[in-house]
Amino acid sequence: AASSLADRLLAVFREPLALSEGDVFVTASIGVSSITSLSSKPEDVLRHADTAMYRAKDSGRNCMAFYDESMHERIAHRLTVETALYRALDRQELRMFHQPIMDLDTGEVVGFEALMRWQQSDGTIVSPAEFIPIAEETGTIVPIGAWALLDALTQLRRWIDDGCSPSCTMSVNVSPRQLADPSLPSIVSEALSRSGVDASHLWIEITESVMISEPELALATLQKMKALGVRVALDDFGTGYSSLSLLQRFPLQRIKIDRAFVQGIADNPSDRALVRTIVAMA
């Protein structure tokens, strides 16, 4: 009966609402919970229905989801991770690891990409695929990202002082939430100043989703980055929208072709042709 009612509600919402400004389309995400021995209280039923509604949203919205106990376990785990993440920076549990960037002609290391890793005090390693989206949603990515930027540039300064090529660069990923923060340019400027690294040695890496969701805001922020002398790279190119208009409009100096295309170029002629085309276009 609940499923039938939910389908009827969704059907009603699919009809456009006629307003004076024109037709408006609205979608609904519905969560359904049934009364069980574990949810005999009204507040439990409502909380479980709310949990199921978020599952419907995660499934693409405009649909219905039923609550089950596995949802509770996942949400409890997520809450544990989210709570621990707030304290991870103070506990010095976050670390930056660095992938070398090599010149294939000379074999020399010409730069590094900084990657964040989280090992909790009890030794548990939390995957970036798990904690980065949570940090992004909760906003903790902003202070964590500021720390990562300063840590990466400080490490580059040490390596250059210890004999690494003075032209070595450092690449740091910037998330959509960070790019939407109006204080990002000042955070970057302060990190450059405190580390003693020239702006031309810093690469900011962004993904296409950043430019799609808030194009005007992203453009304004990236232009401020360019004014500082920081360079911008587009990461994972080829897996998202790959809009050519974005490549023309935004101040990008580098395109990073996604590994899905690059890893097969030794054996797959189609991959080689595609990569050659992207390089030529760039």
PDB file of C-alpha atoms in Angstrom:
ATOM      1  CA  ALA A   1       0.000   0.000   0.000  1.00  0.00           C
ATOM      2  CA  ALA A   2       2.845   2.394   0.830  1.00  0.00           C
ATOM      3  CA  SER A   3       4.551   1.609  -2.470  1.00  0.00           C
ATOM      4  CA  SER A   4       1.345   2.194  -4.403  1.00  0.00           C
ATOM      5  CA  LEU A   5       0.747   5.516  -2.646  1.00  0.00           C
ATOM      6  CA  ALA A   6       4.324   6.625  -3.309  1.00  0.00           C
ATOM      7  CA  ASP A   7       3.946   5.815  -7.024  1.00  0.00           C
ATOM      8  CA  ARG A   8       0.741   7.888  -7.162  1.00  0.00           C
ATOM      9  CA  LEU A   9       2.483  10.844  -5.473  1.00  0.00           C
ATOM     10  CA  LEU A  10       5.420  10.654  -7.869  1.00  0.00           C
ATOM     11  CA  ALA A  11       3.000  10.576 -10.817  1.00  0.00           C
ATOM     12  CA  VAL A  12       1.296  13.739  -9.541  1.00  0.00           C
ATOM     13  CA  PHE A  13       4.618  15.536  -9.184  1.00  0.00           C
ATOM     14  CA  ARG A  14       5.584  14.647 -12.760  1.00  0.00           C
ATOM     15  CA  GLU A  15       2.832  16.928 -14.030  1.00  0.00           C
ATOM     16  CA  PRO A  16       4.077  20.507 -14.578  1.00  0.00           C
ATOM     17  CA  LEU A  17       2.831  23.289 -12.317  1.00  0.00           C
ATOM     18  CA  ALA A  18       1.377  26.116 -14.379  1.00  0.00           C
ATOM     19  CA  LEU A  19       2.537  29.465 -12.959  1.00  0.00           C
ATOM     20  CA  SER A  20       2.238  32.939 -14.419  1.00  0.00           C
ATOM     21  CA  GLU A  21       5.948  32.820 -15.325  1.00  0.00           C
ATOM     22  CA  GLY A  22       5.470  29.510 -17.133  1.00  0.00           C
ATOM     23  CA  ASP A  23       5.454  25.787 -16.363  1.00  0.00           C
ATOM     24  CA  VAL A  24       7.579  24.589 -13.441  1.00  0.00           C
ATOM     25  CA  PHE A  25       8.669  20.975 -13.003  1.00  0.00           C
ATOM     26  CA  VAL A  26       9.181  19.546  -9.524  1.00  0.00           C
ATOM     27  CA  THR A  27      10.493  16.133  -8.480  1.00  0.00           C
ATOM     28  CA  ALA A  28      10.052  14.267  -5.204  1.00  0.00           C
ATOM     29  CA  SER A  29      12.264  11.856  -3.277  1.00  0.00           C
ATOM     30  CA  ILE A  30      10.271   9.562  -1.007  1.00  0.00           C
ATOM     31  CA  GLY A  31      11.449   7.447   1.906  1.00  0.00           C
ATOM     32  CA  VAL A  32       9.254   4.710   3.373  1.00  0.00           C
ATOM     33  CA  SER A  33       9.584   3.065   6.776  1.00  0.00           C
ATOM     34  CA  SER A  34       7.383   0.404   8.356  1.00  0.00           C
ATOM     35  CA  ILE A  35       6.695  -0.148  12.041  1.00  0.00           C
ATOM     36  CA  THR A  36       8.754  -3.009  13.462  1.00  0.00           C
ATOM     37  CA  SER A  37       9.894  -4.139  16.887  1.00  0.00           C
ATOM     38  CA  LEU A  38      12.993  -1.946  16.398  1.00  0.00           C
ATOM     39  CA  SER A  39      10.973   1.127  15.429  1.00  0.00           C
ATOM     40  CA  SER A  40       7.878   1.069  17.583  1.00  0.00           C
ATOM     41  CA  LYS A  41       8.153   4.749  18.523  1.00  0.00           C
ATOM     42  CA  PRO A  42       6.812   7.367  16.102  1.00  0.00           C
ATOM     43  CA  GLU A  43      10.135   9.269  16.113  1.00  0.00           C
ATOM     44  CA  ASP A  44      11.957   6.072  15.083  1.00  0.00           C
ATOM     45  CA  VAL A  45       9.596   5.530  12.150  1.00  0.00           C
ATOM     46  CA  LEU A  46      10.074   9.141  11.010  1.00  0.00           C
ATOM     47  CA  ARG A  47      13.866   8.958  11.381  1.00  0.00           C
ATOM     48  CA  HIS A  48      14.029   5.733   9.375  1.00  0.00           C
ATOM     49  CA  ALA A  49      11.784   7.208   6.664  1.00  0.00           C
ATOM     50  CA  ASP A  50      14.098  10.225   6.538  1.00  0.00           C
ATOM     51  CA  THR A  51      17.094   7.908   6.151  1.00  0.00           C
ATOM     52  CA  ALA A  52      15.342   6.095   3.284  1.00  0.00           C
ATOM     53  CA  MET A  53      14.518   9.437   1.642  1.00  0.00           C
ATOM     54  CA  TYR A  54      18.229  10.270   1.483  1.00  0.00           C
ATOM     55  CA  ARG A  55      18.838   6.893  -0.129  1.00  0.00           C
ATOM     56  CA  ALA A  56      16.254   7.872  -2.765  1.00  0.00           C
ATOM     57  CA  LYS A  57      18.157  11.127  -3.339  1.00  0.00           C
ATOM     58  CA  ASP A  58      21.446   9.252  -3.668  1.00  0.00           C
ATOM     59  CA  SER A  59      19.793   6.958  -6.216  1.00  0.00           C
ATOM     60  CA  GLY A  60      19.124   9.841  -8.582  1.00  0.00           C
ATOM     61  CA  ARG A  61      16.099  11.519  -6.949  1.00  0.00           C
ATOM     62  CA  ASN A  62      12.511  11.407  -8.216  1.00  0.00           C
ATOM     63  CA  CYS A  63      12.060   7.895  -6.835  1.00  0.00           C
ATOM     64  CA  MET A  64      11.190   5.941  -3.686  1.00  0.00           C
ATOM     65  CA  ALA A  65      13.313   3.881  -1.284  1.00  0.00           C
ATOM     66  CA  PHE A  66      12.362   1.528   1.563  1.00  0.00           C
ATOM     67  CA  TYR A  67      14.278   1.616   4.836  1.00  0.00           C
ATOM     68  CA  ASP A  68      16.277  -1.434   5.881  1.00  0.00           C
ATOM     69  CA  GLU A  69      18.718  -2.086   8.728  1.00  0.00           C
ATOM     70  CA  SER A  70      21.752  -1.935   6.432  1.00  0.00           C
ATOM     71  CA  MET A  71      20.993   1.750   5.881  1.00  0.00           C
ATOM     72  CA  HIS A  72      21.240   2.341   9.614  1.00  0.00           C
ATOM     73  CA  GLU A  73      24.621   0.591   9.731  1.00  0.00           C
ATOM     74  CA  ARG A  74      25.970   2.674   6.840  1.00  0.00           C
ATOM     75  CA  ILE A  75      24.723   5.924   8.358  1.00  0.00           C
ATOM     76  CA  ALA A  76      26.164   5.006  11.767  1.00  0.00           C
ATOM     77  CA  HIS A  77      29.521   4.298  10.110  1.00  0.00           C
ATOM     78  CA  ARG A  78      29.388   7.542   8.164  1.00  0.00           C
ATOM     79  CA  LEU A  79      28.597   9.478  11.340  1.00  0.00           C
ATOM     80  CA  THR A  80      31.594   7.853  13.049  1.00  0.00           C
ATOM     81  CA  VAL A  81      33.870   8.840  10.168  1.00  0.00           C
ATOM     82  CA  GLU A  82      32.418  12.353  10.043  1.00  0.00           C
ATOM     83  CA  THR A  83      32.934  12.887  13.794  1.00  0.00           C
ATOM     84  CA  ALA A  84      36.507  11.557  13.672  1.00  0.00           C
ATOM     85  CA  LEU A  85      37.299  13.718  10.648  1.00  0.00           C
ATOM     86  CA  TYR A  86      36.588  16.896  12.616  1.00  0.00           C
ATOM     87  CA  ARG A  87      39.429  15.959  14.983  1.00  0.00           C
ATOM     88  CA  ALA A  88      41.802  14.369  12.462  1.00  0.00           C
ATOM     89  CA  LEU A  89      43.668  17.605  11.761  1.00  0.00           C
ATOM     90  CA  ASP A  90      44.191  18.441  15.438  1.00  0.00           C
ATOM     91  CA  ARG A  91      45.345  14.883  16.115  1.00  0.00           C
ATOM     92  CA  GLN A  92      47.838  15.090  13.228  1.00  0.00           C
ATOM     93  CA  GLU A  93      46.335  11.964  11.648  1.00  0.00           C
ATOM     94  CA  LEU A  94      46.371  13.402   8.125  1.00  0.00           C
ATOM     95  CA  ARG A  95      49.449  12.946   5.952  1.00  0.00           C
ATOM     96  CA  MET A  96      50.486  14.158   2.527  1.00  0.00           C
ATOM     97  CA  PHE A  97      52.043  11.617   0.177  1.00  0.00           C
ATOM     98  CA  HIS A  98      53.754  12.738  -3.022  1.00  0.00           C
ATOM     99  CA  GLN A  99      53.809  11.175  -6.478  1.00  0.00           C
ATOM    100  CA  PRO A 100      56.799  12.222  -8.572  1.00  0.00           C
ATOM    101  CA  ILE A 101      56.172  13.772 -11.983  1.00  0.00           C
ATOM    102  CA  MET A 102      58.902  12.774 -14.421  1.00  0.00           C
ATOM    103  CA  ASP A 103      60.156  14.127 -17.725  1.00  0.00           C
ATOM    104  CA  LEU A 104      60.098  11.064 -19.971  1.00  0.00           C
ATOM    105  CA  ASP A 105      62.836  12.481 -22.204  1.00  0.00           C
ATOM    106  CA  THR A 106      65.395  13.102 -19.452  1.00  0.00           C
ATOM    107  CA  GLY A 107      64.162  10.788 -16.696  1.00  0.00           C
ATOM    108  CA  GLU A 108      64.387  13.651 -14.208  1.00  0.00           C
ATOM    109  CA  VAL A 109      61.814  14.442 -11.549  1.00  0.00           C
ATOM    110  CA  VAL A 110      60.307  17.811 -12.495  1.00  0.00           C
ATOM    111  CA  GLY A 111      57.505  17.999  -9.957  1.00  0.00           C
ATOM    112  CA  PHE A 112      55.232  16.269  -7.470  1.00  0.00           C
ATOM    113  CA  GLU A 113      51.522  15.744  -6.892  1.00  0.00           C
ATOM    114  CA  ALA A 114      50.392  15.927  -3.267  1.00  0.00           C
ATOM    115  CA  LEU A 115      47.830  13.332  -2.191  1.00  0.00           C
ATOM    116  CA  MET A 116      46.112  13.274   1.204  1.00  0.00           C
ATOM    117  CA  ARG A 117      45.928  10.121   3.321  1.00  0.00           C
ATOM    118  CA  TRP A 118      44.277   9.527   6.701  1.00  0.00           C
ATOM    119  CA  GLN A 119      45.537   7.013   9.259  1.00  0.00           C
ATOM    120  CA  GLN A 120      43.636   7.170  12.538  1.00  0.00           C
ATOM    121  CA  SER A 121      45.410   6.933  15.896  1.00  0.00           C
ATOM    122  CA  ASP A 122      44.355   3.281  16.252  1.00  0.00           C
ATOM    123  CA  GLY A 123      46.027   2.445  12.937  1.00  0.00           C
ATOM    124  CA  THR A 124      42.834   2.346  10.858  1.00  0.00           C
ATOM    125  CA  ILE A 125      43.380   3.690   7.349  1.00  0.00           C
ATOM    126  CA  VAL A 126      40.383   5.532   5.894  1.00  0.00           C
ATOM    127  CA  SER A 127      40.221   5.620   2.094  1.00  0.00           C
ATOM    128  CA  PRO A 128      40.226   9.071   0.437  1.00  0.00           C
ATOM    129  CA  ALA A 129      37.266   7.858  -1.617  1.00  0.00           C
ATOM    130  CA  GLU A 130      35.370   7.655   1.677  1.00  0.00           C
ATOM    131  CA  PHE A 131      36.511  10.679   3.665  1.00  0.00           C
ATOM    132  CA  ILE A 132      37.012  13.303   0.926  1.00  0.00           C
ATOM    133  CA  PRO A 133      33.299  13.333  -0.099  1.00  0.00           C
ATOM    134  CA  ILE A 134      32.311  13.600   3.590  1.00  0.00           C
ATOM    135  CA  ALA A 135      34.764  16.462   4.091  1.00  0.00           C
ATOM    136  CA  GLU A 136      33.314  18.111   0.993  1.00  0.00           C
ATOM    137  CA  GLU A 137      29.708  17.792   2.199  1.00  0.00           C
ATOM    138  CA  THR A 138      30.391  18.952   5.762  1.00  0.00           C
ATOM    139  CA  GLY A 139      32.708  21.810   4.798  1.00  0.00           C
ATOM    140  CA  THR A 140      35.705  20.450   6.727  1.00  0.00           C
ATOM    141  CA  ILE A 141      37.487  20.243   3.370  1.00  0.00           C
ATOM    142  CA  VAL A 142      38.119  24.006   3.620  1.00  0.00           C
ATOM    143  CA  PRO A 143      40.405  23.960   6.699  1.00  0.00           C
ATOM    144  CA  ILE A 144      41.831  20.570   5.717  1.00  0.00           C
ATOM    145  CA  GLY A 145      42.527  21.851   2.198  1.00  0.00           C
ATOM    146  CA  ALA A 146      44.256  24.969   3.570  1.00  0.00           C
ATOM    147  CA  TRP A 147      46.499  22.763   5.719  1.00  0.00           C
ATOM    148  CA  ALA A 148      47.258  20.447   2.780  1.00  0.00           C
ATOM    149  CA  LEU A 149      48.248  23.369   0.577  1.00  0.00           C
ATOM    150  CA  LEU A 150      50.698  24.793   3.123  1.00  0.00           C
ATOM    151  CA  ASP A 151      52.109  21.353   3.975  1.00  0.00           C
ATOM    152  CA  ALA A 152      52.690  20.482   0.301  1.00  0.00           C
ATOM    153  CA  LEU A 153      54.394  23.787  -0.505  1.00  0.00           C
ATOM    154  CA  THR A 154      56.537  23.624   2.642  1.00  0.00           C
ATOM    155  CA  GLN A 155      57.688  20.142   1.610  1.00  0.00           C
ATOM    156  CA  LEU A 156      58.539  21.403  -1.886  1.00  0.00           C
ATOM    157  CA  ARG A 157      60.613  24.193  -0.352  1.00  0.00           C
ATOM    158  CA  ARG A 158      62.561  21.618   1.704  1.00  0.00           C
ATOM    159  CA  TRP A 159      63.243  19.440  -1.328  1.00  0.00           C
ATOM    160  CA  ILE A 160      64.441  22.387  -3.406  1.00  0.00           C
ATOM    161  CA  ASP A 161      66.700  23.496  -0.538  1.00  0.00           C
ATOM    162  CA  ASP A 162      68.053  19.933  -0.307  1.00  0.00           C
ATOM    163  CA  GLY A 163      69.089  19.872  -3.970  1.00  0.00           C
ATOM    164  CA  CYS A 164      65.946  19.157  -5.988  1.00  0.00           C
ATOM    165  CA  SER A 165      65.749  21.170  -9.208  1.00  0.00           C
ATOM    166  CA  PRO A 166      64.809  24.815  -8.469  1.00  0.00           C
ATOM    167  CA  SER A 167      62.140  24.530 -11.169  1.00  0.00           C
ATOM    168  CA  CYS A 168      60.315  21.629  -9.471  1.00  0.00           C
ATOM    169  CA  THR A 169      56.572  22.152  -9.107  1.00  0.00           C
ATOM    170  CA  MET A 170      53.883  20.958  -6.704  1.00  0.00           C
ATOM    171  CA  SER A 171      50.362  19.973  -7.804  1.00  0.00           C
ATOM    172  CA  VAL A 172      47.536  20.173  -5.256  1.00  0.00           C
ATOM    173  CA  ASN A 173      43.926  19.106  -5.814  1.00  0.00           C
ATOM    174  CA  VAL A 174      41.234  21.669  -5.042  1.00  0.00           C
ATOM    175  CA  SER A 175      37.657  20.486  -4.466  1.00  0.00           C
ATOM    176  CA  PRO A 176      34.440  22.220  -5.579  1.00  0.00           C
ATOM    177  CA  ARG A 177      33.748  23.333  -1.990  1.00  0.00           C
ATOM    178  CA  GLN A 178      37.197  24.932  -1.736  1.00  0.00           C
ATOM    179  CA  LEU A 179      36.805  26.695  -5.073  1.00  0.00           C
ATOM    180  CA  ALA A 180      33.470  28.103  -3.894  1.00  0.00           C
ATOM    181  CA  ASP A 181      35.154  29.584  -0.804  1.00  0.00           C
ATOM    182  CA  PRO A 182      35.802  33.299  -1.483  1.00  0.00           C
ATOM    183  CA  SER A 183      38.855  33.210   0.793  1.00  0.00           C
ATOM    184  CA  LEU A 184      40.666  30.588  -1.331  1.00  0.00           C
ATOM    185  CA  PRO A 185      42.880  33.100  -3.233  1.00  0.00           C
ATOM    186  CA  SER A 186      44.051  34.625   0.062  1.00  0.00           C
ATOM    187  CA  ILE A 187      44.647  31.136   1.520  1.00  0.00           C
ATOM    188  CA  VAL A 188      46.781  30.249  -1.506  1.00  0.00           C
ATOM    189  CA  SER A 189      48.658  33.561  -1.321  1.00  0.00           C
ATOM    190  CA  GLU A 190      49.403  33.056   2.385  1.00  0.00           C
ATOM    191  CA  ALA A 191      50.618  29.475   1.822  1.00  0.00           C
ATOM    192  CA  LEU A 192      52.973  30.671  -0.925  1.00  0.00           C
ATOM    193  CA  SER A 193      54.287  33.445   1.305  1.00  0.00           C
ATOM    194  CA  ARG A 194      54.798  31.253   4.380  1.00  0.00           C
ATOM    195  CA  SER A 195      56.488  28.454   2.432  1.00  0.00           C
ATOM    196  CA  GLY A 196      58.696  30.757   0.376  1.00  0.00           C
ATOM    197  CA  VAL A 197      57.647  29.078  -2.882  1.00  0.00           C
ATOM    198  CA  ASP A 198      57.101  31.127  -6.027  1.00  0.00           C
ATOM    199  CA  ALA A 199      53.537  31.068  -7.356  1.00  0.00           C
ATOM    200  CA  SER A 200      54.680  29.664 -10.721  1.00  0.00           C
ATOM    201  CA  HIS A 201      55.729  26.455  -8.928  1.00  0.00           C
ATOM    202  CA  LEU A 202      52.178  25.701  -7.779  1.00  0.00           C
ATOM    203  CA  TRP A 203      49.661  23.834  -9.913  1.00  0.00           C
ATOM    204  CA  ILE A 204      46.022  23.839  -8.772  1.00  0.00           C
ATOM    205  CA  GLU A 205      44.153  20.782 -10.083  1.00  0.00           C
ATOM    206  CA  ILE A 206      40.385  20.926 -10.577  1.00  0.00           C
ATOM    207  CA  THR A 207      37.781  18.654 -12.161  1.00  0.00           C
ATOM    208  CA  GLU A 208      35.190  19.507 -14.785  1.00  0.00           C
ATOM    209  CA  SER A 209      32.328  19.277 -12.276  1.00  0.00           C
ATOM    210  CA  VAL A 210      33.697  22.405 -10.575  1.00  0.00           C
ATOM    211  CA  MET A 211      33.245  24.433 -13.750  1.00  0.00           C
ATOM    212  CA  ILE A 212      29.831  22.974 -14.546  1.00  0.00           C
ATOM    213  CA  SER A 213      28.098  23.497 -11.181  1.00  0.00           C
ATOM    214  CA  GLU A 214      29.140  27.129 -10.520  1.00  0.00           C
ATOM    215  CA  PRO A 215      30.776  28.376 -13.738  1.00  0.00           C
ATOM    216  CA  GLU A 216      30.805  32.115 -12.960  1.00  0.00           C
ATOM    217  CA  LEU A 217      32.141  31.633  -9.446  1.00  0.00           C
ATOM    218  CA  ALA A 218      34.738  29.138 -10.634  1.00  0.00           C
ATOM    219  CA  LEU A 219      35.850  31.447 -13.443  1.00  0.00           C
ATOM    220  CA  ALA A 220      36.249  34.425 -11.092  1.00  0.00           C
ATOM    221  CA  THR A 221      38.276  32.387  -8.581  1.00  0.00           C
ATOM    222  CA  LEU A 222      40.513  30.835 -11.239  1.00  0.00           C
ATOM    223  CA  GLN A 223      41.182  34.240 -12.768  1.00  0.00           C
ATOM    224  CA  LYS A 224      42.356  35.435  -9.332  1.00  0.00           C
ATOM    225  CA  MET A 225      44.625  32.384  -9.167  1.00  0.00           C
ATOM    226  CA  LYS A 226      46.052  33.229 -12.554  1.00  0.00           C
ATOM    227  CA  ALA A 227      46.652  36.811 -11.395  1.00  0.00           C
ATOM    228  CA  LEU A 228      48.705  35.421  -8.503  1.00  0.00           C
ATOM    229  CA  GLY A 229      50.843  33.497 -10.991  1.00  0.00           C
ATOM    230  CA  VAL A 230      49.440  30.077 -10.003  1.00  0.00           C
ATOM    231  CA  ARG A 231      48.808  27.638 -12.853  1.00  0.00           C
ATOM    232  CA  VAL A 232      45.639  25.578 -13.283  1.00  0.00           C
ATOM    233  CA  ALA A 233      45.308  21.994 -14.518  1.00  0.00           C
ATOM    234  CA  LEU A 234      42.112  20.164 -15.492  1.00  0.00           C
ATOM    235  CA  ASP A 235      42.151  16.686 -13.937  1.00  0.00           C
ATOM    236  CA  ASP A 236      40.518  13.443 -15.170  1.00  0.00           C
ATOM    237  CA  PHE A 237      39.813  14.891 -18.616  1.00  0.00           C
ATOM    238  CA  GLY A 238      37.625  12.650 -20.759  1.00  0.00           C
ATOM    239  CA  THR A 239      35.515  11.079 -18.010  1.00  0.00           C
ATOM    240  CA  GLY A 240      33.174  13.994 -17.279  1.00  0.00           C
ATOM    241  CA  TYR A 241      31.537  16.530 -19.556  1.00  0.00           C
ATOM    242  CA  SER A 242      34.707  17.203 -21.579  1.00  0.00           C
ATOM    243  CA  SER A 243      33.153  20.404 -22.826  1.00  0.00           C
ATOM    244  CA  LEU A 244      35.283  22.189 -25.404  1.00  0.00           C
ATOM    245  CA  SER A 245      33.636  25.490 -24.487  1.00  0.00           C
ATOM    246  CA  LEU A 246      35.022  25.095 -20.964  1.00  0.00           C
ATOM    247  CA  LEU A 247      38.527  24.617 -22.340  1.00  0.00           C
ATOM    248  CA  GLN A 248      38.217  27.854 -24.281  1.00  0.00           C
ATOM    249  CA  ARG A 249      36.638  29.882 -21.497  1.00  0.00           C
ATOM    250  CA  PHE A 250      38.612  28.944 -18.399  1.00  0.00           C
ATOM    251  CA  PRO A 251      42.268  29.868 -17.701  1.00  0.00           C
ATOM    252  CA  LEU A 252      43.712  26.360 -17.994  1.00  0.00           C
ATOM    253  CA  GLN A 253      47.369  25.618 -18.729  1.00  0.00           C
ATOM    254  CA  ARG A 254      47.278  21.833 -18.551  1.00  0.00           C
ATOM    255  CA  ILE A 255      44.890  18.978 -19.336  1.00  0.00           C
ATOM    256  CA  LYS A 256      45.429  15.689 -17.511  1.00  0.00           C
ATOM    257  CA  ILE A 257      44.022  12.872 -19.638  1.00  0.00           C
ATOM    258  CA  ASP A 258      42.284  10.294 -17.447  1.00  0.00           C
ATOM    259  CA  ARG A 259      44.140   7.051 -16.829  1.00  0.00           C
ATOM    260  CA  ALA A 260      41.258   5.084 -18.373  1.00  0.00           C
ATOM    261  CA  PHE A 261      42.586   6.238 -21.769  1.00  0.00           C
ATOM    262  CA  VAL A 262      46.305   6.422 -21.025  1.00  0.00           C
ATOM    263  CA  GLN A 263      46.847   3.020 -19.427  1.00  0.00           C
ATOM    264  CA  GLY A 264      45.981   1.166 -22.653  1.00  0.00           C
ATOM    265  CA  ILE A 265      48.075   3.138 -25.164  1.00  0.00           C
ATOM    266  CA  ALA A 266      50.865   0.536 -25.264  1.00  0.00           C
ATOM    267  CA  ASP A 267      48.534  -2.181 -26.562  1.00  0.00           C
ATOM    268  CA  ASN A 268      45.359  -0.556 -27.878  1.00  0.00           C
ATOM    269  CA  PRO A 269      45.493   1.366 -31.194  1.00  0.00           C
ATOM    270  CA  SER A 270      42.107   2.979 -30.448  1.00  0.00           C
ATOM    271  CA  ASP A 271      43.410   4.385 -27.162  1.00  0.00           C
ATOM    272  CA  ARG A 272      46.508   5.722 -28.931  1.00  0.00           C
ATOM    273  CA  ALA A 273      44.384   7.426 -31.571  1.00  0.00           C
ATOM    274  CA  LEU A 274      42.119   8.977 -28.948  1.00  0.00           C
ATOM    275  CA  VAL A 275      45.018  10.249 -26.835  1.00  0.00           C
ATOM    276  CA  ARG A 276      46.746  11.693 -29.916  1.00  0.00           C
ATOM    277  CA  THR A 277      43.521  13.528 -30.784  1.00  0.00           C
ATOM    278  CA  ILE A 278      43.149  14.978 -27.295  1.00  0.00           C
ATOM    279  CA  VAL A 279      46.792  16.104 -27.290  1.00  0.00           C
ATOM    280  CA  ALA A 280      46.445  17.722 -30.708  1.00  0.00           C
ATOM    281  CA  MET A 281      43.235  19.462 -29.654  1.00  0.00           C
ATOM    282  CA  ALA A 282      44.870  20.736 -26.468  1.00  0.00           C
TER     283      ALA A 282
END
